[in-house]
Coordinates of C-alpha atoms and ligand atoms in Angstrom, one line a residue:
M1 CA 99.0 89.3 79.2
S2 CA 101.3 90.4 81.9
A3 CA 104.7 89.7 80.5
E4 CA 106.7 90.2 77.4
F5 CA 108.9 87.2 78.1
V6 CA 108.0 84.3 80.2
A7 CA 111.3 82.7 81.1
K8 CA 109.7 80.2 83.5
E9 CA 106.1 79.2 84.2
F10 CA 104.8 78.7 87.7
P11 CA 101.8 76.4 87.3
N12 CA 101.4 75.7 91.0
T13 CA 101.1 79.4 92.0
N14 CA 97.9 81.3 92.3
F15 CA 98.5 85.0 91.6
S16 CA 94.9 86.2 91.9
S17 CA 95.0 87.6 95.5
P18 CA 97.5 87.9 98.3
R19 CA 95.8 85.3 100.4
K20 CA 95.5 82.8 97.6
Y21 CA 99.1 83.5 96.6
I22 CA 100.4 82.8 100.1
W23 CA 98.3 79.7 100.4
S24 CA 99.4 78.3 97.0
H25 CA 103.0 78.6 98.3
I26 CA 102.2 77.0 101.6
R27 CA 100.6 74.1 99.8
C28 CA 103.9 73.5 97.9
Q29 CA 105.7 72.7 101.1
P30 CA 103.3 70.1 102.6
L31 CA 106.0 68.1 104.5
F32 CA 107.4 71.0 106.4
A33 CA 104.0 72.4 107.1
F34 CA 102.9 69.0 108.5
V35 CA 106.0 68.6 110.7
M36 CA 105.5 72.2 111.9
I37 CA 101.9 71.4 113.0
I38 CA 102.8 68.1 114.6
G39 CA 105.7 69.7 116.4
S40 CA 103.5 72.5 117.6
F41 CA 100.9 70.1 118.9
G42 CA 103.5 67.9 120.6
N43 CA 105.0 71.0 122.3
A44 CA 101.6 72.2 123.6
A45 CA 100.6 68.8 124.8
M46 CA 103.8 68.4 126.7
A47 CA 103.3 71.8 128.3
S48 CA 99.8 70.9 129.3
V49 CA 100.6 67.6 131.0
V50 CA 102.9 69.3 133.6
P51 CA 100.0 70.9 135.7
I52 CA 98.0 67.7 135.2
F53 CA 100.8 65.6 136.7
A54 CA 101.3 68.2 139.4
G55 CA 97.6 68.2 140.3
R56 CA 97.6 64.4 140.6
A57 CA 100.7 64.5 142.8
I58 CA 99.1 67.1 145.1
D59 CA 96.0 65.0 145.5
R60 CA 98.0 61.9 146.4
V61 CA 100.2 63.8 148.9
Q62 CA 97.1 65.2 150.5
D63 CA 95.7 61.7 150.8
G64 CA 98.9 60.9 152.7
D65 CA 100.5 58.3 150.4
G66 CA 102.0 60.5 147.8
V67 CA 105.7 61.2 148.5
A68 CA 107.1 58.2 146.5
F69 CA 104.4 58.8 143.9
A70 CA 105.5 62.5 143.6
G71 CA 109.0 61.2 142.8
Y72 CA 107.7 59.2 139.8
I73 CA 105.7 62.2 138.7
A74 CA 108.9 64.3 138.8
L75 CA 110.6 61.8 136.6
A76 CA 107.7 61.7 134.2
I77 CA 107.8 65.5 133.9
V78 CA 111.5 65.3 133.1
G79 CA 110.7 62.7 130.4
T80 CA 107.9 64.7 128.8
Q81 CA 110.1 67.8 128.7
I82 CA 112.9 66.0 127.0
F83 CA 110.4 64.8 124.4
R84 CA 109.1 68.3 124.2
S85 CA 112.5 69.8 123.4
G86 CA 112.8 67.2 120.6
V87 CA 109.5 68.1 118.9
Q88 CA 110.3 71.8 119.5
Y89 CA 113.5 71.4 117.5
M90 CA 111.6 69.6 114.7
R91 CA 109.0 72.4 114.7
N92 CA 111.5 75.3 114.6
A93 CA 113.8 73.7 112.1
S94 CA 111.0 72.8 109.7
S95 CA 109.4 76.2 109.9
E96 CA 112.7 77.9 109.1
I97 CA 113.2 75.6 106.1
F98 CA 109.5 76.2 105.1
A99 CA 109.9 80.0 105.3
Q100 CA 113.2 80.1 103.5
R101 CA 111.9 77.9 100.6
I102 CA 108.8 80.2 100.2
E103 CA 111.0 83.3 100.2
R104 CA 113.2 81.7 97.5
D105 CA 110.3 80.7 95.3
I106 CA 108.6 84.1 95.6
R107 CA 111.8 86.0 94.9
D108 CA 112.3 83.8 91.9
E109 CA 108.8 84.5 90.6
L110 CA 109.2 88.2 91.1
Y111 CA 112.6 88.3 89.3
V112 CA 111.3 86.3 86.3
S113 CA 108.3 88.6 86.2
L114 CA 110.5 91.7 86.3
L115 CA 112.7 90.6 83.4
G116 CA 109.5 89.8 81.5
K117 CA 108.1 93.3 81.7
S118 CA 108.2 95.7 78.8
M119 CA 110.4 98.8 78.6
T120 CA 107.3 100.9 79.0
F121 CA 106.8 99.3 82.4
H122 CA 110.4 99.8 83.5
D123 CA 110.4 103.4 82.2
F124 CA 107.9 104.3 84.8
Q125 CA 109.0 102.2 87.7
P126 CA 111.8 103.6 90.0
V127 CA 114.5 101.1 90.4
G128 CA 114.8 101.6 94.2
E129 CA 111.2 100.9 94.7
I130 CA 111.5 97.7 92.8
M131 CA 114.5 96.8 94.8
A132 CA 112.5 97.3 98.0
R133 CA 109.9 94.9 96.8
V134 CA 112.4 92.2 95.7
T135 CA 114.4 92.4 98.9
N136 CA 112.2 93.6 101.8
D137 CA 108.7 92.8 100.8
V138 CA 109.8 89.2 100.0
R139 CA 111.5 89.1 103.3
E140 CA 108.3 90.1 105.0
V141 CA 106.6 87.1 103.5
N142 CA 109.4 84.9 105.0
F143 CA 108.9 86.5 108.4
M144 CA 105.2 85.9 108.1
M145 CA 105.9 82.2 107.8
N146 CA 108.6 82.1 110.5
P147 CA 108.2 83.4 113.2
G148 CA 104.7 84.5 112.1
F149 CA 102.8 81.4 111.3
N150 CA 105.1 79.2 113.3
L151 CA 104.2 81.1 116.5
I152 CA 100.5 81.4 115.5
I153 CA 100.2 77.7 115.0
G154 CA 102.4 76.9 117.9
S155 CA 100.5 79.2 120.3
G156 CA 97.2 78.2 118.6
M157 CA 97.8 74.8 120.1
F158 CA 98.0 76.4 123.5
V159 CA 94.6 77.8 122.9
L160 CA 93.3 74.5 121.7
L161 CA 94.6 72.3 124.5
P162 CA 92.7 73.8 127.5
L163 CA 89.6 73.4 125.4
L164 CA 90.3 69.7 125.2
V165 CA 91.7 69.1 128.7
A166 CA 89.5 71.3 131.0
P167 CA 86.3 69.3 130.3
T168 CA 88.1 66.1 131.3
I169 CA 88.7 67.7 134.7
H170 CA 85.1 68.7 135.1
P171 CA 82.6 69.3 132.2
A172 CA 81.6 72.7 133.6
L173 CA 85.2 73.9 133.4
A174 CA 84.9 74.0 129.6
L175 CA 83.2 77.4 130.1
T176 CA 86.2 79.6 130.7
P177 CA 88.4 78.2 127.8
L178 CA 85.3 78.5 125.5
L179 CA 84.7 82.1 126.4
F180 CA 88.4 82.9 126.1
T181 CA 88.7 81.3 122.7
L182 CA 85.8 83.1 121.2
A183 CA 86.9 86.5 122.6
Y184 CA 90.5 85.8 121.5
I185 CA 89.4 85.1 117.9
V186 CA 87.4 88.4 117.8
V187 CA 90.3 90.4 119.3
Q188 CA 92.9 89.0 117.0
Y189 CA 90.7 89.5 113.9
R190 CA 90.2 93.1 114.8
Y191 CA 93.8 93.5 115.6
I192 CA 95.0 92.2 112.3
L193 CA 92.5 94.4 110.4
A194 CA 93.7 97.5 112.1
L195 CA 97.3 96.5 111.6
H196 CA 96.9 95.6 107.9
V197 CA 96.2 99.2 106.8
V198 CA 99.2 100.6 108.7
A199 CA 101.4 97.7 107.5
Q200 CA 100.6 98.7 103.9
E201 CA 101.6 102.2 104.6
V202 CA 104.8 101.1 106.3
R203 CA 105.7 99.0 103.2
K204 CA 104.9 101.8 100.8
S205 CA 106.8 104.5 102.6
F206 CA 109.7 102.2 102.8
G207 CA 109.6 101.7 99.1
D208 CA 109.5 105.4 98.4
M209 CA 112.5 105.9 100.6
N210 CA 114.4 103.3 98.8
A211 CA 113.5 104.8 95.4
R212 CA 114.8 108.1 96.5
L213 CA 118.0 106.6 97.8
A214 CA 118.7 104.6 94.6
E215 CA 118.0 107.6 92.4
T216 CA 120.3 109.9 94.4
L217 CA 123.1 107.4 94.3
E218 CA 122.5 106.8 90.6
G219 CA 122.8 110.6 90.0
I220 CA 125.5 111.2 92.6
E221 CA 127.7 113.0 90.1
V222 CA 125.0 115.5 89.4
V223 CA 124.2 116.0 93.0
K224 CA 127.8 116.7 93.8
G225 CA 128.4 118.7 90.7
S226 CA 125.5 121.0 91.5
A227 CA 126.3 121.0 95.3
T228 CA 122.8 120.1 96.2
E229 CA 123.7 117.6 99.0
D230 CA 121.9 119.7 101.6
Y231 CA 118.7 119.7 99.6
E232 CA 118.9 115.9 98.9
V233 CA 119.5 115.3 102.6
S234 CA 116.5 117.2 103.7
Q235 CA 114.3 115.5 101.1
F236 CA 115.6 112.1 102.2
N237 CA 115.0 113.1 105.9
S238 CA 111.4 113.8 105.2
L239 CA 110.9 110.3 103.6
V240 CA 112.7 108.7 106.5
D241 CA 110.4 110.6 108.9
T242 CA 107.4 109.2 107.0
V243 CA 108.7 105.7 107.4
R244 CA 109.3 106.3 111.1
N245 CA 105.8 107.8 111.6
W246 CA 104.2 104.8 110.1
F247 CA 106.3 102.4 112.1
V248 CA 105.3 104.3 115.2
R249 CA 101.6 104.1 114.2
Q250 CA 102.1 100.3 113.9
G251 CA 103.8 100.2 117.4
D252 CA 100.9 102.2 118.8
I253 CA 98.3 99.7 117.6
E254 CA 100.5 96.9 118.9
A255 CA 100.7 98.7 122.3
R256 CA 97.0 98.9 122.7
Y257 CA 96.8 95.2 122.6
L258 CA 93.5 94.0 124.2
A259 CA 94.4 90.3 124.5
I260 CA 96.5 91.0 127.6
L261 CA 93.5 92.4 129.4
L262 CA 91.6 89.4 128.2
L263 CA 94.2 87.1 129.7
G264 CA 93.8 88.8 133.1
L265 CA 90.0 88.5 133.0
T266 CA 90.3 84.8 132.0
L267 CA 92.7 84.0 134.8
A268 CA 90.5 85.6 137.4
G269 CA 87.3 84.1 136.0
G270 CA 88.8 80.6 135.8
F271 CA 90.1 80.8 139.3
L272 CA 86.7 81.9 140.7
H273 CA 84.9 79.2 138.8
S274 CA 87.2 76.4 139.9
I275 CA 87.1 77.5 143.5
Y276 CA 83.3 77.6 143.3
L277 CA 83.3 74.0 142.0
Y278 CA 85.7 72.9 144.7
D279 CA 83.5 74.5 147.3
A280 CA 80.5 72.6 145.9
G281 CA 82.5 69.4 146.3
E282 CA 82.7 68.8 142.5
I283 CA 86.5 68.8 142.2
A284 CA 89.6 68.3 144.3
I285 CA 92.4 70.7 145.1
G286 CA 94.7 69.0 142.6
D287 CA 92.0 69.7 139.9
I288 CA 92.2 73.4 140.7
V289 CA 96.0 73.2 140.1
A290 CA 95.6 71.2 136.9
F291 CA 92.9 73.5 135.6
M292 CA 94.7 76.8 136.5
G293 CA 97.8 75.3 134.8
Q294 CA 95.7 74.9 131.6
I295 CA 94.5 78.5 131.8
A296 CA 98.1 79.7 132.4
L297 CA 98.9 78.2 129.0
Y298 CA 97.1 81.2 127.5
G299 CA 100.0 83.4 128.5
F300 CA 102.1 82.0 125.5
P301 CA 99.6 82.8 122.7
V302 CA 98.7 86.2 124.3
F303 CA 102.3 87.4 124.5
T304 CA 103.6 86.0 121.2
S305 CA 100.6 87.0 119.1
I306 CA 101.4 90.7 119.6
F307 CA 104.4 89.9 117.5
S308 CA 103.2 87.1 115.3
F309 CA 100.0 88.7 114.0
S310 CA 101.8 91.8 113.1
R311 CA 104.2 89.7 111.1
V312 CA 101.2 88.3 109.2
A313 CA 99.8 91.8 108.6
S314 CA 103.2 92.9 107.2
G315 CA 103.6 89.7 105.2
L316 CA 100.2 90.2 103.6
A317 CA 101.0 93.8 102.8
G318 CA 104.3 92.6 101.3
A319 CA 102.6 89.9 99.2
E320 CA 100.1 92.6 97.9
R321 CA 103.0 94.7 96.7
I322 CA 104.8 91.7 95.1
L323 CA 101.6 90.8 93.2
G324 CA 101.2 94.5 92.3
I325 CA 104.3 94.0 90.1
I326 CA 103.7 90.5 88.9
N327 CA 100.1 91.3 87.9
T328 CA 100.8 94.6 86.1
E329 CA 99.7 94.2 82.6
T330 CA 102.3 95.2 80.1
D331 CA 101.6 96.1 76.5
L332 CA 103.8 93.8 74.7
D333 CA 103.6 90.0 74.4
Q334 CA 106.2 87.6 73.3
N335 CA 104.1 86.3 70.5
T336 CA 105.3 82.7 70.7
M337 CA 103.2 81.7 67.8
G338 CA 104.6 84.5 65.6
H339 CA 107.0 84.3 62.7
S340 CA 110.5 83.1 63.4
G341 CA 113.5 82.6 61.1
T342 CA 116.8 84.1 60.0
I343 CA 116.5 87.8 59.3
M344 CA 117.7 88.9 55.8
G345 CA 118.0 92.5 57.0
N346 CA 115.4 94.5 55.1
I347 CA 113.8 97.2 57.2
R348 CA 110.8 99.3 56.2
F349 CA 108.9 102.0 58.1
E350 CA 105.5 102.9 56.7
N351 CA 103.9 106.1 58.1
V352 CA 105.0 105.5 61.6
D353 CA 103.7 107.7 64.4
F354 CA 104.9 107.2 67.9
S355 CA 104.6 108.7 71.4
Y356 CA 105.8 107.5 74.8
V357 CA 103.0 106.8 77.2
D358 CA 101.3 110.1 78.3
R359 CA 103.9 112.1 76.5
Q360 CA 103.9 114.3 73.4
Q361 CA 104.2 112.6 70.0
V362 CA 107.8 112.0 69.2
L363 CA 107.7 110.5 65.6
F364 CA 105.5 111.8 62.8
N365 CA 104.7 109.8 59.7
V366 CA 108.1 108.3 59.3
S367 CA 108.6 106.2 56.2
F368 CA 111.8 104.8 54.7
E369 CA 113.3 101.6 53.6
I370 CA 116.7 99.9 54.2
E371 CA 117.9 97.1 52.0
G372 CA 119.5 94.0 53.6
G373 CA 123.2 94.6 54.2
Q374 CA 123.1 98.3 53.7
T375 CA 124.6 100.8 56.2
V376 CA 122.4 103.7 56.9
A377 CA 123.2 106.8 58.9
I378 CA 120.6 108.7 60.9
V379 CA 121.5 112.4 61.4
G380 CA 119.6 115.0 63.4
Q381 CA 119.7 117.2 66.4
T382 CA 119.5 115.9 70.0
G383 CA 116.0 115.1 70.9
S384 CA 114.8 114.8 67.3
G385 CA 113.9 111.1 67.8
K386 CA 116.8 109.1 66.4
T387 CA 117.2 106.8 69.3
T388 CA 113.4 106.4 69.6
L389 CA 113.2 105.4 65.9
T390 CA 115.6 102.5 66.4
K391 CA 113.8 101.2 69.4
L392 CA 110.8 100.5 67.2
I393 CA 112.7 98.0 65.1
N394 CA 113.2 95.4 67.9
R395 CA 109.9 96.3 69.5
T396 CA 111.3 97.8 72.6
Y397 CA 108.3 100.0 72.0
D398 CA 105.4 99.5 69.6
T399 CA 104.2 102.1 67.1
D400 CA 101.0 104.1 67.7
S401 CA 100.1 103.8 64.1
G402 CA 101.8 102.8 60.9
K403 CA 104.0 99.8 60.4
V404 CA 107.5 98.7 61.0
L405 CA 108.4 95.7 58.8
V406 CA 111.5 93.5 59.0
D407 CA 111.9 91.4 55.8
G408 CA 108.4 92.5 54.8
I409 CA 106.8 91.1 58.0
N410 CA 105.3 93.4 60.6
V411 CA 107.5 93.3 63.7
R412 CA 104.3 92.6 65.7
D413 CA 103.9 89.4 63.8
W414 CA 107.5 88.2 64.6
Q415 CA 108.1 86.0 67.5
L416 CA 109.7 88.4 69.8
Q417 CA 112.6 86.2 70.9
S418 CA 113.5 85.4 67.3
L419 CA 113.3 89.1 66.3
R420 CA 115.3 90.5 69.2
S421 CA 118.0 87.8 69.2
Q422 CA 119.0 88.9 65.7
I423 CA 119.1 92.6 66.3
S424 CA 121.8 94.2 68.5
I425 CA 121.6 97.8 69.7
I426 CA 124.7 99.4 71.0
E427 CA 123.2 102.2 73.1
Q428 CA 124.4 105.7 73.4
E429 CA 125.0 105.1 77.1
I430 CA 126.8 101.8 77.0
F431 CA 126.0 99.8 80.0
L432 CA 128.6 97.3 81.2
F433 CA 128.0 94.9 84.1
S434 CA 130.2 94.8 87.1
R435 CA 131.8 91.6 85.8
T436 CA 135.0 90.8 84.0
I437 CA 135.7 92.3 80.6
A438 CA 135.6 88.8 79.0
E439 CA 132.1 88.2 80.5
N440 CA 130.9 91.6 79.3
I441 CA 132.1 90.8 75.8
A442 CA 130.5 87.4 75.9
F443 CA 127.2 88.7 77.2
G444 CA 124.4 86.8 75.5
R445 CA 127.0 84.3 74.3
S446 CA 128.0 82.6 77.5
D447 CA 129.2 79.6 75.5
A448 CA 132.0 81.6 73.7
S449 CA 135.6 80.4 74.2
Q450 CA 138.5 82.6 75.2
E451 CA 139.8 82.5 71.6
E452 CA 136.5 83.7 70.2
I453 CA 136.3 86.5 72.8
E454 CA 139.9 87.6 72.0
L455 CA 139.3 87.5 68.2
A456 CA 136.1 89.7 68.7
A457 CA 138.1 92.1 70.8
R458 CA 140.9 92.3 68.2
R459 CA 138.4 93.1 65.5
A460 CA 136.8 95.7 67.7
Q461 CA 140.3 97.3 68.2
A462 CA 139.9 96.6 71.9
H463 CA 142.5 93.9 72.4
N464 CA 145.4 96.3 73.1
F465 CA 143.8 98.4 75.7
I466 CA 142.3 95.3 77.4
L467 CA 145.9 93.9 77.7
S468 CA 147.1 97.2 79.2
F469 CA 145.1 96.3 82.4
S470 CA 147.1 94.1 84.7
E471 CA 144.4 91.4 84.7
G472 CA 143.6 91.7 81.0
Y473 CA 140.4 90.0 80.1
D474 CA 139.7 89.1 83.8
T475 CA 139.6 92.7 84.8
V476 CA 136.4 93.4 86.6
I477 CA 134.7 96.5 85.4
G478 CA 133.6 99.0 88.1
Q479 CA 130.0 99.8 88.7
R480 CA 128.4 101.1 85.5
G481 CA 131.7 100.8 83.7
V482 CA 133.3 103.9 85.3
T483 CA 136.8 102.6 85.0
L484 CA 136.6 102.7 81.2
S485 CA 136.5 105.7 79.0
G486 CA 133.6 106.3 76.6
G487 CA 135.7 105.1 73.6
Q488 CA 136.8 102.0 75.4
R489 CA 133.3 101.1 76.4
Q490 CA 132.1 101.5 72.9
R491 CA 134.8 99.1 71.6
I492 CA 133.8 96.5 74.2
A493 CA 130.2 96.8 72.9
I494 CA 131.4 96.4 69.4
A495 CA 133.4 93.3 70.4
R496 CA 130.1 92.0 71.8
A497 CA 128.4 92.6 68.5
F498 CA 131.2 90.7 66.6
L499 CA 130.5 87.8 68.9
S500 CA 126.8 87.8 68.8
D501 CA 126.9 88.4 65.1
P502 CA 123.4 89.9 64.7
E503 CA 121.7 90.3 61.3
I504 CA 120.8 93.9 62.2
L505 CA 123.2 96.1 64.1
I506 CA 122.2 99.5 65.5
L507 CA 124.9 101.7 66.8
D508 CA 123.9 104.8 68.7
D509 CA 127.2 106.7 68.4
S510 CA 126.1 110.1 69.5
T511 CA 128.9 110.5 72.0
S512 CA 131.1 113.3 70.9
A513 CA 134.2 113.9 72.9
I514 CA 136.6 111.3 71.8
D515 CA 140.2 112.1 70.8
S516 CA 141.2 111.6 67.2
A517 CA 143.5 108.6 67.7
T518 CA 140.6 106.7 69.4
E519 CA 138.2 108.0 66.8
D520 CA 140.3 106.3 64.1
Q521 CA 140.2 103.0 65.9
I522 CA 136.5 103.2 66.5
Q523 CA 136.1 104.1 62.9
K524 CA 137.9 101.0 61.8
A525 CA 136.0 98.8 64.2
I526 CA 132.7 100.1 63.0
W527 CA 133.6 99.6 59.4
E528 CA 134.5 96.1 60.1
V529 CA 131.5 95.3 62.2
A530 CA 129.1 96.8 59.6
E531 CA 130.3 94.4 57.0
G532 CA 127.8 91.8 56.0
R533 CA 124.8 92.9 58.0
T534 CA 122.3 95.7 58.0
T535 CA 123.7 98.5 60.0
I536 CA 122.1 101.7 61.3
L537 CA 124.5 104.3 62.6
I538 CA 123.3 107.3 64.6
T539 CA 126.1 109.7 64.4
H540 CA 127.4 113.2 64.3
R541 CA 130.6 112.2 62.6
L542 CA 130.9 113.2 59.0
S543 CA 133.5 110.5 58.3
Q544 CA 130.9 107.9 59.1
V545 CA 128.0 109.7 57.5
R546 CA 129.8 110.1 54.2
W547 CA 130.3 106.5 53.4
A548 CA 126.8 105.3 54.4
D549 CA 124.7 103.8 51.6
K550 CA 121.8 106.0 52.7
I551 CA 121.4 108.9 55.1
L552 CA 118.1 109.8 56.9
L553 CA 117.9 113.4 58.0
I554 CA 115.5 113.8 60.9
K555 CA 114.2 116.9 62.5
K556 CA 111.7 117.1 65.3
G557 CA 110.4 113.6 64.6
R558 CA 110.0 113.9 60.9
I559 CA 112.3 112.7 58.1
I560 CA 113.0 115.8 56.1
A561 CA 115.5 114.3 53.6
Q562 CA 116.9 111.0 52.7
G563 CA 119.4 109.8 50.1
T564 CA 123.2 109.4 49.6
H565 CA 125.7 111.9 50.8
D566 CA 126.0 113.3 47.3
D567 CA 122.2 113.4 46.7
L568 CA 121.6 115.3 49.8
L569 CA 124.5 117.7 49.2
K570 CA 122.8 118.5 45.9
H571 CA 119.2 118.6 47.0
S572 CA 118.9 119.4 50.7
D573 CA 119.5 122.8 52.2
A574 CA 119.2 121.4 55.7
Y575 CA 121.8 118.8 55.0
R576 CA 124.2 121.3 53.5
K577 CA 123.8 123.4 56.6
I578 CA 124.7 120.5 58.8
F579 CA 127.5 119.6 56.5
A580 CA 128.8 123.2 56.9
R581 CA 128.6 122.8 60.6
F582 CA 130.6 119.6 60.4
E583 CA 133.2 121.4 58.3
D584 CA 134.2 124.0 60.9
Ligands
ADP601 P1 117.6 111.6 70.0 O1 118.1 110.2 70.1 O2 117.4 112.1 68.6 O3 118.5 112.6 70.8 P2 115.4 110.6 71.4 O4 114.8 109.6 70.5 O5 116.2 110.1 72.5 O6 116.2 111.7 70.6 O7 114.2 111.5 72.0 C1 113.2 112.0 71.3 C2 112.1 112.6 72.2 O8 111.5 111.6 73.0 C3 112.7 113.6 73.2 O9 111.8 114.7 73.3 C4 112.8 112.8 74.5 O10 112.5 113.7 75.6 C5 111.6 111.9 74.4 N1 111.9 110.6 75.1 C6 113.0 109.8 74.9 N2 113.0 108.7 75.6 C7 111.8 108.8 76.3 C8 111.2 107.9 77.3 N3 111.8 106.7 77.7 N4 110.0 108.3 77.8 C9 109.5 109.5 77.5 N5 110.0 110.3 76.6 C10 111.2 110.0 76.0
MG602 MG1 119.7 109.5 71.1

């Protein structure tokens, strides 16, 4: 169970290990992979024929009859190279398409997986770190395909061809390519192992840096307000240094690249061997040229693989981090087999205990009941657990012990989609997307017409202020809704609730500083939206508390009194105290 919601299944993908994951993606693009391999082979073959042709021409010229023949050879070389540029184009184009498709698919999978994770998962995952994975780590997998695999396959053909061609010149000449190939495999294998560890650290340090950046920008008001820019800069610097250090380590490993030494040894060894065979009368001068031309092909794999293999190491490290998210188990499941149906609106808590992961207990033995259609106010000091309590109703979190029942059915037995789609929570901090006002109101109801949106806004007392913007409903809200005041944001959220028409509405109205004209409007909007559904209001406003059907008084995670306003005034000292505070 690794997701709360599975928006989309990926039956062709194997998530069990980075290697299998990559491979399952490669397999999904067989055409492009095939063209890439064919193109690579064609390219290498056309490179390899040039010294063979040249060798033939030299032999014929030496024999004294070759000048005309050399002309034909030159033409043939031109022909093969034109063909070569054609296959080269095929290879590069298809490997780019191949890589981009894989990047798209992986990013898609990661996004679907992220949206499916429970709140408990997201609570503990820094946003910037996730962003680094979705953007950069996925990109690394793309680079692993192209230029990574593209060059490895392309240059691999340059390793293969001398193995095939050299023995046709003379069987003994197979020796040098054979030794080179074996040594090359060992060297590359060790190289990639050494790189892999460092590549992991590079990816991780990059993620940490991103997390810090995102968090600082998110809290920029606080940073400026407390004038801690210098401190933040120095903290950030040290993370940037870490990233640099790991990149330098990677560069260091790349710099100590043994394959170049190997190339030198191979060139020298091959040359000696072919001269020896010539001396023994086994081969002709032209054969030496043809053979050395084959050995020279190794230059391409040796020089490109410094780069291409490190792309693979980074890509694997990236894939590992992507899978790290996708495969994280979360503690909620969507319960597709669970109960679904229209909610009537009865909510019951039975002896509920709750704590956030690894934290102290927040709710203690909470029990109460709300009849369908009632409006209930929750009153209590900041930090007493009011918001937390409401999050148990739609299973944003699950209880530690005790039960939360909706319509007499434990919320764990509800199909999550059915349960959540009928419960709306207007959060204390209202989050608006950087989209138009109309889109924000219609969030979750993308089918709503302009008339419906306007009607909802009117009922939420938002229509007038929306029209005061020059672009009206098409006004794009700034990042995190900063262009709207708290009261305006709240009314947008209430308009959203009118439109989505949930059976249960939870309104976390703990925001205090709102002028009294606005307060009246919000008051009206809340009255109207509470009509005909179960409504839970978290509020400090006496005007709202007073007309609630029931009031829950909560202190340090325990319900210390419940009843109507009049009941509580009569029977609860604590309530009277709060009431007194409200009065002045
Ligand atoms: P209220 O809404 O009454 O102000 P909350 O329900 O927000 O109170 O918080 C109750 C307690 O739970 C507080 O001590 C708070 O620090 C803690 N808390 C709230 N949200 C989280 C969270 N996501 N992770 C861990 N602890 C939390
Ligand atoms: Mg709260």
